[in-house]
Short mmCIF file of C-alpha atoms in Angstrom, two decimals:
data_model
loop_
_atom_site.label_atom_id
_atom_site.label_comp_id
_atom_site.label_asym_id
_atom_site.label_seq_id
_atom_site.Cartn_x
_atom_site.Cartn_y
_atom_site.Cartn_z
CA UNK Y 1 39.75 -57.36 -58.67
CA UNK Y 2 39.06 -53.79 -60.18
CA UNK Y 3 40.19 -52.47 -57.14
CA UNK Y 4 43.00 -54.51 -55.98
CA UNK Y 5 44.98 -53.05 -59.84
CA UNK Y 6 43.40 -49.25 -59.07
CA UNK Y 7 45.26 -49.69 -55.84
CA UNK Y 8 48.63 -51.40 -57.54
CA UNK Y 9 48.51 -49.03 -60.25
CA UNK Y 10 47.67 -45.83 -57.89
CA UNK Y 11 49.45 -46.73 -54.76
CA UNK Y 12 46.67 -45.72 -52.94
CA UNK Y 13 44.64 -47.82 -49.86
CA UNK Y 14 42.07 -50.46 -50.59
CA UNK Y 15 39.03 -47.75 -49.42
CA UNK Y 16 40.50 -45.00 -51.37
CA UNK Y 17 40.51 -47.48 -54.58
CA UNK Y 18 37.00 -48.44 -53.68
CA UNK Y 19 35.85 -44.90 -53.93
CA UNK Y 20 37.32 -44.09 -56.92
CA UNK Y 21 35.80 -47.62 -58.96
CA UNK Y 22 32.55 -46.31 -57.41
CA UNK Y 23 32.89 -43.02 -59.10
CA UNK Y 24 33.94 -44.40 -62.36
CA UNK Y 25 30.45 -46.50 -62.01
CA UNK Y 26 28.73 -43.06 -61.55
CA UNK Y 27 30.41 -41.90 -64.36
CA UNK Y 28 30.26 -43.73 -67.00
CA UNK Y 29 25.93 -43.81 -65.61
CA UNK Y 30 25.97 -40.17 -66.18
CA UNK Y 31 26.00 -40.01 -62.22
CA UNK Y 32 28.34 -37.24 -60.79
CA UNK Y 33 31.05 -38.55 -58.49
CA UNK Y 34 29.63 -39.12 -54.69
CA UNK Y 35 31.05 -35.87 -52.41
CA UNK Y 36 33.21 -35.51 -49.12
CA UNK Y 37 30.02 -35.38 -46.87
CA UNK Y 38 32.69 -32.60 -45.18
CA UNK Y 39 33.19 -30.42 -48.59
CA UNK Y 40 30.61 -27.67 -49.01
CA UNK Y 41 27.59 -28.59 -49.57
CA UNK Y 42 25.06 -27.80 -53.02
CA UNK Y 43 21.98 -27.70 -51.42
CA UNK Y 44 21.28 -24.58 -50.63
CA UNK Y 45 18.88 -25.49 -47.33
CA UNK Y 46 21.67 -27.68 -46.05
CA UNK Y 47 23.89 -24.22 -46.26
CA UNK Y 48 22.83 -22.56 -42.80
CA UNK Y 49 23.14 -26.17 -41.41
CA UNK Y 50 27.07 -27.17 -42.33
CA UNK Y 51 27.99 -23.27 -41.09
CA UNK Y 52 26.73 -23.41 -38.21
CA UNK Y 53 29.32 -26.41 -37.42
CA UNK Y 54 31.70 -23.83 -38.12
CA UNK Y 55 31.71 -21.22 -34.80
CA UNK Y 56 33.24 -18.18 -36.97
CA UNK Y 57 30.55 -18.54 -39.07
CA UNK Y 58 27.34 -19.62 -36.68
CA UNK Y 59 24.30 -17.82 -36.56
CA UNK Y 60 23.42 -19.94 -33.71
CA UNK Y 61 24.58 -22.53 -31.30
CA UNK Y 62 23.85 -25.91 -32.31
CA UNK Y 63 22.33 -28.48 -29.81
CA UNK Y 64 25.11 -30.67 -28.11
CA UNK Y 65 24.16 -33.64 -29.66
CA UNK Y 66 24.98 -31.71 -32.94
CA UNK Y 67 28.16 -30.36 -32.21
CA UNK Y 68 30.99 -31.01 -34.38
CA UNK Y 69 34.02 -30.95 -33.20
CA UNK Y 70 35.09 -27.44 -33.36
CA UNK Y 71 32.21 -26.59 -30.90
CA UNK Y 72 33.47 -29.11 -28.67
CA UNK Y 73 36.22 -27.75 -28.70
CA UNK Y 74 34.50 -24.48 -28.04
CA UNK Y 75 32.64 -25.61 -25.37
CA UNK Y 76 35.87 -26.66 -23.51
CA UNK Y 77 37.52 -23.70 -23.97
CA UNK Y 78 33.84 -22.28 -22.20
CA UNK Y 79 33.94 -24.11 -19.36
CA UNK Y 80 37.37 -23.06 -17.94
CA UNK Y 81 36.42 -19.39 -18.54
CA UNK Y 82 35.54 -16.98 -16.37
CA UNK Y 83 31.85 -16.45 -16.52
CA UNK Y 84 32.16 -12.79 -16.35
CA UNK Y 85 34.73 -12.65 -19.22
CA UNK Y 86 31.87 -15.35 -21.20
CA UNK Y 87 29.02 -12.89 -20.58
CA UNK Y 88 31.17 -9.73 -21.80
CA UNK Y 89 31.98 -11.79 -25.50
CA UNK Y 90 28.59 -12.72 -25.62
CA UNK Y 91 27.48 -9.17 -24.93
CA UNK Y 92 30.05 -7.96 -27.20
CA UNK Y 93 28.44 -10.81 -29.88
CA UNK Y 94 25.10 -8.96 -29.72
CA UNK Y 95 25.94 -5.81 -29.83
CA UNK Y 96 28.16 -6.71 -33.09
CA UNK Y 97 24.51 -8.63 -34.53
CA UNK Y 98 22.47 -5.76 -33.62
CA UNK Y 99 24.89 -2.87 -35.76
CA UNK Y 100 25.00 -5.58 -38.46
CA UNK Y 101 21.05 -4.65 -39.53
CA UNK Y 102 17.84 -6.42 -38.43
CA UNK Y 103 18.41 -9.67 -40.02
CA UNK Y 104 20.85 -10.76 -37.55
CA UNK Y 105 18.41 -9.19 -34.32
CA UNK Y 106 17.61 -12.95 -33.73
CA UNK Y 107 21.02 -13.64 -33.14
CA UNK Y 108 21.83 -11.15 -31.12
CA UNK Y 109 19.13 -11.67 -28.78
CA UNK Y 110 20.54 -15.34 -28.44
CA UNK Y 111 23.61 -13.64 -27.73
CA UNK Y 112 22.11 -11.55 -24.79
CA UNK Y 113 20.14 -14.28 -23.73
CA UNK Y 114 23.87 -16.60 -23.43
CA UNK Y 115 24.73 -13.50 -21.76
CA UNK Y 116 22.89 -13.35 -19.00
CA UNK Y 117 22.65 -16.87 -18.25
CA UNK Y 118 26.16 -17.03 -17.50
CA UNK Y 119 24.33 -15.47 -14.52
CA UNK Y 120 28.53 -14.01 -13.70
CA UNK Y 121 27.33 -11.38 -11.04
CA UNK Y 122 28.15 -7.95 -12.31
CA UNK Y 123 25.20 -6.13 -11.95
CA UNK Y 124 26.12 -3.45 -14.26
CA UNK Y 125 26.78 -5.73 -17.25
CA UNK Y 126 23.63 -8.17 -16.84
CA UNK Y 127 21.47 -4.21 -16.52
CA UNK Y 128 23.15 -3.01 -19.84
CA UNK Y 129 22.22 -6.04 -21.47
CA UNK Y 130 18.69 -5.75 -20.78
CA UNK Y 131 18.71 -2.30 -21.36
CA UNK Y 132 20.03 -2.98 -25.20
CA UNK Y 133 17.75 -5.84 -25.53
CA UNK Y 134 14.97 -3.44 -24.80
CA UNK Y 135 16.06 -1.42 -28.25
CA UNK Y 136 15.83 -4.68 -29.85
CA UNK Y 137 12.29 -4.39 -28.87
CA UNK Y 138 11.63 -1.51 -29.30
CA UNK Y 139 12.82 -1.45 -32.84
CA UNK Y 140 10.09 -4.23 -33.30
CA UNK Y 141 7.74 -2.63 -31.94
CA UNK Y 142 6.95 -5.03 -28.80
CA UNK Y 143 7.27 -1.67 -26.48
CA UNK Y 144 5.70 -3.94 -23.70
CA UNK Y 145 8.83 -6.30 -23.76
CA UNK Y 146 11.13 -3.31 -24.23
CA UNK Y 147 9.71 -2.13 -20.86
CA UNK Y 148 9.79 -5.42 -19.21
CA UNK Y 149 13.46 -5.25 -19.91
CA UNK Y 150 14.38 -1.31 -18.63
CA UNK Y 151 12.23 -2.03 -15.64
CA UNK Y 152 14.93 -5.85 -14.94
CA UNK Y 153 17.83 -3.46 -16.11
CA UNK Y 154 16.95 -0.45 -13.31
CA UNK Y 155 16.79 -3.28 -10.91
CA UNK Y 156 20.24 -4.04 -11.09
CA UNK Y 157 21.40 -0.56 -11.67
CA UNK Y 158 19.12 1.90 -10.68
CA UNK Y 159 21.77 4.37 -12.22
CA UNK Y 160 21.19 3.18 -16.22
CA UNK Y 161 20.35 6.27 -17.83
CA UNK Y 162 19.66 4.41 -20.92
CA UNK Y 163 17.46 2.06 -19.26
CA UNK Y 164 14.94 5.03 -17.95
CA UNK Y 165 15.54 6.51 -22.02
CA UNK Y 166 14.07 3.54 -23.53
CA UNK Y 167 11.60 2.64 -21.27
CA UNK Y 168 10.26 6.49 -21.63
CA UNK Y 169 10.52 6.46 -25.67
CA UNK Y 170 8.31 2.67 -25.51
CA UNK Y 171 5.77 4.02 -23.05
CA UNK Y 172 5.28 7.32 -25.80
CA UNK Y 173 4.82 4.84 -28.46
CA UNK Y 174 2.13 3.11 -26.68
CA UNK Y 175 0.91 6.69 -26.30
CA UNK Y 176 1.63 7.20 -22.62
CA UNK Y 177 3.26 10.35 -22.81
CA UNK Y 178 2.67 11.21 -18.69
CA UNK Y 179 4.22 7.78 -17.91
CA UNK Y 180 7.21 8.70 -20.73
CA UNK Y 181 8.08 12.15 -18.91
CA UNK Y 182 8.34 10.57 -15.75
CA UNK Y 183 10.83 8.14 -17.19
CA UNK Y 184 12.66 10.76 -18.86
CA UNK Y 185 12.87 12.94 -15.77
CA UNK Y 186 14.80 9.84 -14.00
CA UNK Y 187 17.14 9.55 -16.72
CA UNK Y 188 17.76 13.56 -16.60
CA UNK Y 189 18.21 13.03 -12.90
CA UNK Y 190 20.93 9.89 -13.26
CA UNK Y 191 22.83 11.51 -16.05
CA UNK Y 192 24.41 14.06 -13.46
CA UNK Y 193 27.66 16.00 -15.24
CA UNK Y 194 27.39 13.96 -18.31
CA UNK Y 195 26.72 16.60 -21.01
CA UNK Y 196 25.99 14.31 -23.96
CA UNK Y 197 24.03 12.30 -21.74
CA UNK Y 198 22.18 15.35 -20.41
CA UNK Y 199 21.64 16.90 -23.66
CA UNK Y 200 20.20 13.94 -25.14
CA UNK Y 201 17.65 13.51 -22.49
CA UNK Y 202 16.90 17.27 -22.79
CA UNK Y 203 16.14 16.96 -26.11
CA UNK Y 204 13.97 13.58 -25.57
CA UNK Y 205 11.81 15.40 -23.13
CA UNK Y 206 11.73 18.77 -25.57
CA UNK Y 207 10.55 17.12 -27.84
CA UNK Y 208 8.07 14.85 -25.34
CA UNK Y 209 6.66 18.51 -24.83
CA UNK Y 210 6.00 19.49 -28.24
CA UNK Y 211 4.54 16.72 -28.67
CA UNK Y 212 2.07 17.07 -26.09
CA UNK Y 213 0.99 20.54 -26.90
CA UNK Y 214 -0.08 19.45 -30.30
CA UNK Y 215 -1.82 17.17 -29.10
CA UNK Y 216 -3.32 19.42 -26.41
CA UNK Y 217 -4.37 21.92 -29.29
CA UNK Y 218 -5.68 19.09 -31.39
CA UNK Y 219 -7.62 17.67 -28.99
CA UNK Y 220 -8.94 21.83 -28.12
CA UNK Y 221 -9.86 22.52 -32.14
CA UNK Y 222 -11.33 18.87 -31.84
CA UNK Y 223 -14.01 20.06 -28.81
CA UNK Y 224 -14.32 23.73 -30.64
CA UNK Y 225 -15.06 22.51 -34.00
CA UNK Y 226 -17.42 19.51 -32.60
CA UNK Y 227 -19.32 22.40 -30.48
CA UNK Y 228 -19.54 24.40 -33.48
CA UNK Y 229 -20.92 21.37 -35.57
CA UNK Y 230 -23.59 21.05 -32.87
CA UNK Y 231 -24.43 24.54 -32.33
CA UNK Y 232 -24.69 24.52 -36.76
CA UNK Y 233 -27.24 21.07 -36.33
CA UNK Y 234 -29.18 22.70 -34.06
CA UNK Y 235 -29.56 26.01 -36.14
CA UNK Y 236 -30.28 23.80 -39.37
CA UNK Y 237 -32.51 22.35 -37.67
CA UNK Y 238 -34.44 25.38 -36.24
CA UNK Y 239 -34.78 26.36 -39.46
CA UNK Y 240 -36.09 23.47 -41.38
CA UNK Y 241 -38.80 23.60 -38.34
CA UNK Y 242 -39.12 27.07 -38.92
CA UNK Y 243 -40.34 26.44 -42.53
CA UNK Y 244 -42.82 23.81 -41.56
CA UNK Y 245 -40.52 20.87 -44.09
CA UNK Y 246 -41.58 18.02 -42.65
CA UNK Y 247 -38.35 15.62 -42.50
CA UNK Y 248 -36.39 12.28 -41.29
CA UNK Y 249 -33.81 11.36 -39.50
CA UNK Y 250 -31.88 10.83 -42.19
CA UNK Y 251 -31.95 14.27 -43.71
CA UNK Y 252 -30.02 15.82 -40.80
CA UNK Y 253 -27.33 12.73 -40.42
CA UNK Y 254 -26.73 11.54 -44.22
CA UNK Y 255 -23.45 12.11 -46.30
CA UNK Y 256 -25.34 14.94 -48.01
CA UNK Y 257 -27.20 17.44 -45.70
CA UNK Y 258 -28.48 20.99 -46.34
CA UNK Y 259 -26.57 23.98 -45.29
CA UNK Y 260 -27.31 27.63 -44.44
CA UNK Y 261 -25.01 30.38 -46.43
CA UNK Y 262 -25.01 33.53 -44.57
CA UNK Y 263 -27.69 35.08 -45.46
CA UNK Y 264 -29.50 32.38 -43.42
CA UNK Y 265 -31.06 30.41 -46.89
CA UNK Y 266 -30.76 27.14 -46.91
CA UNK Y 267 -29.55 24.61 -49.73
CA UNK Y 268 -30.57 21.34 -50.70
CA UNK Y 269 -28.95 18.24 -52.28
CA UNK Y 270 -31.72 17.30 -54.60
CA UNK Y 271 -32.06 14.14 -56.91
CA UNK Y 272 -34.25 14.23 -60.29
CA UNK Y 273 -35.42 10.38 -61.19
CA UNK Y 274 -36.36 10.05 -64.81
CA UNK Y 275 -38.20 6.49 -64.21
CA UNK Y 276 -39.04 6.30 -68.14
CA UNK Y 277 -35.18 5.12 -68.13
CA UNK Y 278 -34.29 4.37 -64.59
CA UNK Y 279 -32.06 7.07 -64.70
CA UNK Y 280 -31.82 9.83 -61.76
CA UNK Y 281 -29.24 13.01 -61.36
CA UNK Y 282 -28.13 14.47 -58.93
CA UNK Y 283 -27.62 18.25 -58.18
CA UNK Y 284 -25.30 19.07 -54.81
CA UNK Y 285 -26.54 22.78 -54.00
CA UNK Y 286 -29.84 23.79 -55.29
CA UNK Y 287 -31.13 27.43 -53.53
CA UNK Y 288 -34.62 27.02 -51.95
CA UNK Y 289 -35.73 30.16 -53.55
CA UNK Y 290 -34.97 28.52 -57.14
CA UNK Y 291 -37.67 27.51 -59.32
CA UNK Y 292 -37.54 23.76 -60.86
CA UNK Y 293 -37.86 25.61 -64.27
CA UNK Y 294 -34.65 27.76 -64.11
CA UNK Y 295 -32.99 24.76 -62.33
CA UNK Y 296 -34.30 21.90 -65.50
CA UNK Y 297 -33.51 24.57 -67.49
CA UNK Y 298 -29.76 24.87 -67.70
CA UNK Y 299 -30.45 20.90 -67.45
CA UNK Y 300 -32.50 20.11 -70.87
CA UNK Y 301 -33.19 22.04 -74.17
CA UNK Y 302 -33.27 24.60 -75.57
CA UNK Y 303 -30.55 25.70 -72.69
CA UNK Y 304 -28.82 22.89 -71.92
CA UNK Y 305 -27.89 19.81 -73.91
CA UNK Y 306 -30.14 16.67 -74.39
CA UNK Y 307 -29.60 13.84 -72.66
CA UNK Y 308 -28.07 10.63 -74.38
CA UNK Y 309 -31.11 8.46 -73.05
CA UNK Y 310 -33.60 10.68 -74.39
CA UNK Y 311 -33.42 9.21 -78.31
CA UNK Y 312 -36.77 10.62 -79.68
CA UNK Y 313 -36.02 14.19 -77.90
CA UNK Y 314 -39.03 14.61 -75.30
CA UNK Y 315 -37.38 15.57 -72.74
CA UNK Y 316 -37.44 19.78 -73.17
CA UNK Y 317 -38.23 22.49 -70.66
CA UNK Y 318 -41.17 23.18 -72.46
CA UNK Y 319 -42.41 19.25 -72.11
CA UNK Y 320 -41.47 18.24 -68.76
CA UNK Y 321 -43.75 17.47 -65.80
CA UNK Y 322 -42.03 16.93 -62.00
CA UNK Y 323 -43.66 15.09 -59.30
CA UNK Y 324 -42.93 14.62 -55.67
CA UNK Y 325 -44.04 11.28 -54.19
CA UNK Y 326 -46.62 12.43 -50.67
CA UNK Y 327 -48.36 10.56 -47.87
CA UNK Y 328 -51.79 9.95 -48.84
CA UNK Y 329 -53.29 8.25 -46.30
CA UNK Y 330 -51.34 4.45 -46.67
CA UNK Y 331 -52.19 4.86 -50.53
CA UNK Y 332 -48.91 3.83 -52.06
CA UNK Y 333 -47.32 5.22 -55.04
CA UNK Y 334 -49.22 8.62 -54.35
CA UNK Y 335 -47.87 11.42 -56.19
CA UNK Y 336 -48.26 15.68 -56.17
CA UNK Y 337 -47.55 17.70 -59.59
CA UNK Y 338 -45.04 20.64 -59.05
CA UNK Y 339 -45.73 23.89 -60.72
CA UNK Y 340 -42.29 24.76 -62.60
CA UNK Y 341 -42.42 28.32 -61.77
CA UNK Y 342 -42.61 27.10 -57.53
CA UNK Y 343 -38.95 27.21 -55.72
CA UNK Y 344 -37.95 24.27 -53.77
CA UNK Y 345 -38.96 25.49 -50.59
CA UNK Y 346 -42.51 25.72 -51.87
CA UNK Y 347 -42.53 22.22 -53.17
CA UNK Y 348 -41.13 21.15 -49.95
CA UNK Y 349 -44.00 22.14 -47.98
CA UNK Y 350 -46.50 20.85 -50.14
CA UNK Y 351 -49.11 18.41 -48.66
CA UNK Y 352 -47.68 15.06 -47.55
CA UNK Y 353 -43.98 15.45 -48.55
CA UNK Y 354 -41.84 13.97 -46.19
CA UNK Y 355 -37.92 14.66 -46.96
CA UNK Y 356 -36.60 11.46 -46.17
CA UNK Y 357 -32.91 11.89 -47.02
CA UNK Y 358 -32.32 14.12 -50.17
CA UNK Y 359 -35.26 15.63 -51.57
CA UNK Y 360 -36.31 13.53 -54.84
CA UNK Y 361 -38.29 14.35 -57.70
CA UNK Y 362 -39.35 12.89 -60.64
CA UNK Y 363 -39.05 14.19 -63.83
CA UNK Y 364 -41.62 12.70 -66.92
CA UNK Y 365 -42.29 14.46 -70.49
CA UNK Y 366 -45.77 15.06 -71.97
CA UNK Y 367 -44.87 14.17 -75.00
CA UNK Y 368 -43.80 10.75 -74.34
CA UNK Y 369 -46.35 7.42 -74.06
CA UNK Y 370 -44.91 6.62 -70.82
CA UNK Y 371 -46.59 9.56 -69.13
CA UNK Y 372 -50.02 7.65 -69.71
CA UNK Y 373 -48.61 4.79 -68.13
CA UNK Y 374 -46.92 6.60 -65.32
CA UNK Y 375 -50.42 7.72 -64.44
CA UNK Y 376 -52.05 4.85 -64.59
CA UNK Y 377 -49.82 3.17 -61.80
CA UNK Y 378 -49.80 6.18 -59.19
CA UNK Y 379 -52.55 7.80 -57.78
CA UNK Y 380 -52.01 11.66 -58.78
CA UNK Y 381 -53.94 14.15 -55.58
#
């Protein structure tokens, strides 16, 4: 009854008076009105969906059984065209998506797809669509696919400059820079009078060249300085064997090796271990010919400063004892007293020292209780 006096009043038709009762219901519920399913919609993920009803506006072609009827109207239009005029707008499509920035590369690889399967016989347009398909490619980095495509685009015109171009510039990405140069030389050969199209390729394989130089000399310091690293290893090692150090493997092949200075002296990376506090230090460069007593001594007092851990201040040049752990026939925890006045290289060819790695020492004081202990857990020879 509502609706018969809307439509009296209104002078509108019995649906139209239905719709607008139905709205007042919403209403007064606090409901907003019902929409035109055809008005814009305010869901943003139904956006994409209601353009691409609208051809201007499509990002892609929607399936026939979702065409409205614009695209039908499309499609018509389609199907009395010539298929070489459809495959130069769909060319023309891409090429519009692929200037527009990578977000719309998707689309225009629809559009070159479309393209070519209006399979309309022109050679020369189907190759320079899979020619610019391959920089589409290329761009994202699938250099086999941009190949794939120069090599169907030289098929139909073995005369596409652009096709040889690309396919050389994918093939030096995937670091084939032989295979690259014989592209380019093709292109250099097809571009004939064309001076811009000459002097690009000139400058492709110019550059191709540099390029391959460096990489020549790289490769040439690469061999010299890994000869020179070999011929150093060997020397090191000579010496080492020359001064009867018994060592390890992992002396001559660790992070932190000794090296020879000029004068043909070698220095050590050494580490002190204070085991009183399960400390250690190390030192990067210490000269075989200095003595553990100038070395502690710029180290600990009176010299140097004293060390945070050492609270009750025994640890002094005058108080400290250094010990190198030896092989003593299978007797663990074996241990050899250094004299403080001996250089390294004399403590390194004591009895039963093994340099496994860095040379390590420990470092105790006399004054301190733990001495007595330290003793009475390690056999002193």
């Amino acid at each position: 009854e509502e609706a018969e006096k809307i439509k009296e009043s209104k002078k509108v038709s019995k649906e139209e008076a239905e719709k607008i009762k139905d709205d007042l219901e919403r209403v007064s519920m606090g409901i907003p009105p019902s929409r035109d399913p055809k008005r814009f919609p305010d869901d943003p993920d139904e956006i994409d969906k209601y353009l691409n009803q609208i051809p201007l506006f499509a990002k892609v072609r929607p399936r026939k059984e979702d065409q409205g009827d614009a695209w039908k109207m499309i499609e018509a239009i389609e199907a009395g065209q010539d298929p070489k005029e459809k495959a130069k707008n769909c060319k023309q499509n891409g090429n519009d998506c692929y200037k527009a920035g990578k977000r719309r590369w998707n689309d225009a690889l629809t559009f070159y797809q479309q393209a070519l399967d209006c399979e309309c016989g022109d050679l020369r347009l189907e190759s320079q669509v899979y020619s610019n398909r391959a920089l589409i490619h290329h761009h994202r980095q699938n250099y086999g696919r941009a190949i794939d495509d120069c090599k169907e685009a030289l098929k139909l015109n073995h005369k596409n400059s652009k096709a040889y171009c690309r396919a050389g510039q994918a093939s030096e990405a995937l670091g084939k820079p032989k295979e690259a140069m014989k592209w380019y030389e093709h292109a250099l050969k097809w571009a004939k009078d064309d001076f811009l199209k000459r002097n690009y390729v000139a400058n492709l394989i110019k550059k191709l060249e540099i390029s391959m130089e460096k990489k020549k000399e790289s490769e040439r310091v690469k061999a010299m300085k890994k000869d020179a690293d070999r011929k150093f290893a060997d020397l090191l090692a000579e010496s080492i064997k020359l001064r009867k150090i018994r060592t390890t493997v992992d002396t001559l092949s660790g992070d932190h090796k000794p090296m020879l200075d000029k004068n043909g002296c070698l220095h050590w990376p050494v580490v002190f271990m204070y085991p009183e506090f399960y400390v250690t230090d190390f030192v990067q460069d210490m000269h075989e010919l200095r003595s553990f007593k100038e070395q502690l001594g710029q180290m600990f007092p009176p010299k140097g400063t004293q060390p945070q851990w050492d609270k009750k201040k025994h640890y002094t040049i005058k108080n400290i004892a250094v010990y190198v752990e030896v092989e003593n026939g299978g007797k663990p925890h074996s241990v050899r007293e250094i004299n403080m006045e001996d250089p390294l290289a004399e403590a390194l060819i004591q009895k039963g020292v093994v340099v496994g790695g860095v040379p390590t020492f420990m470092i105790l004081s006399k004054a301190s209780d733990y001495m007595q202990h330290f003793k009475s857990t390690h056999t002193v020879v």
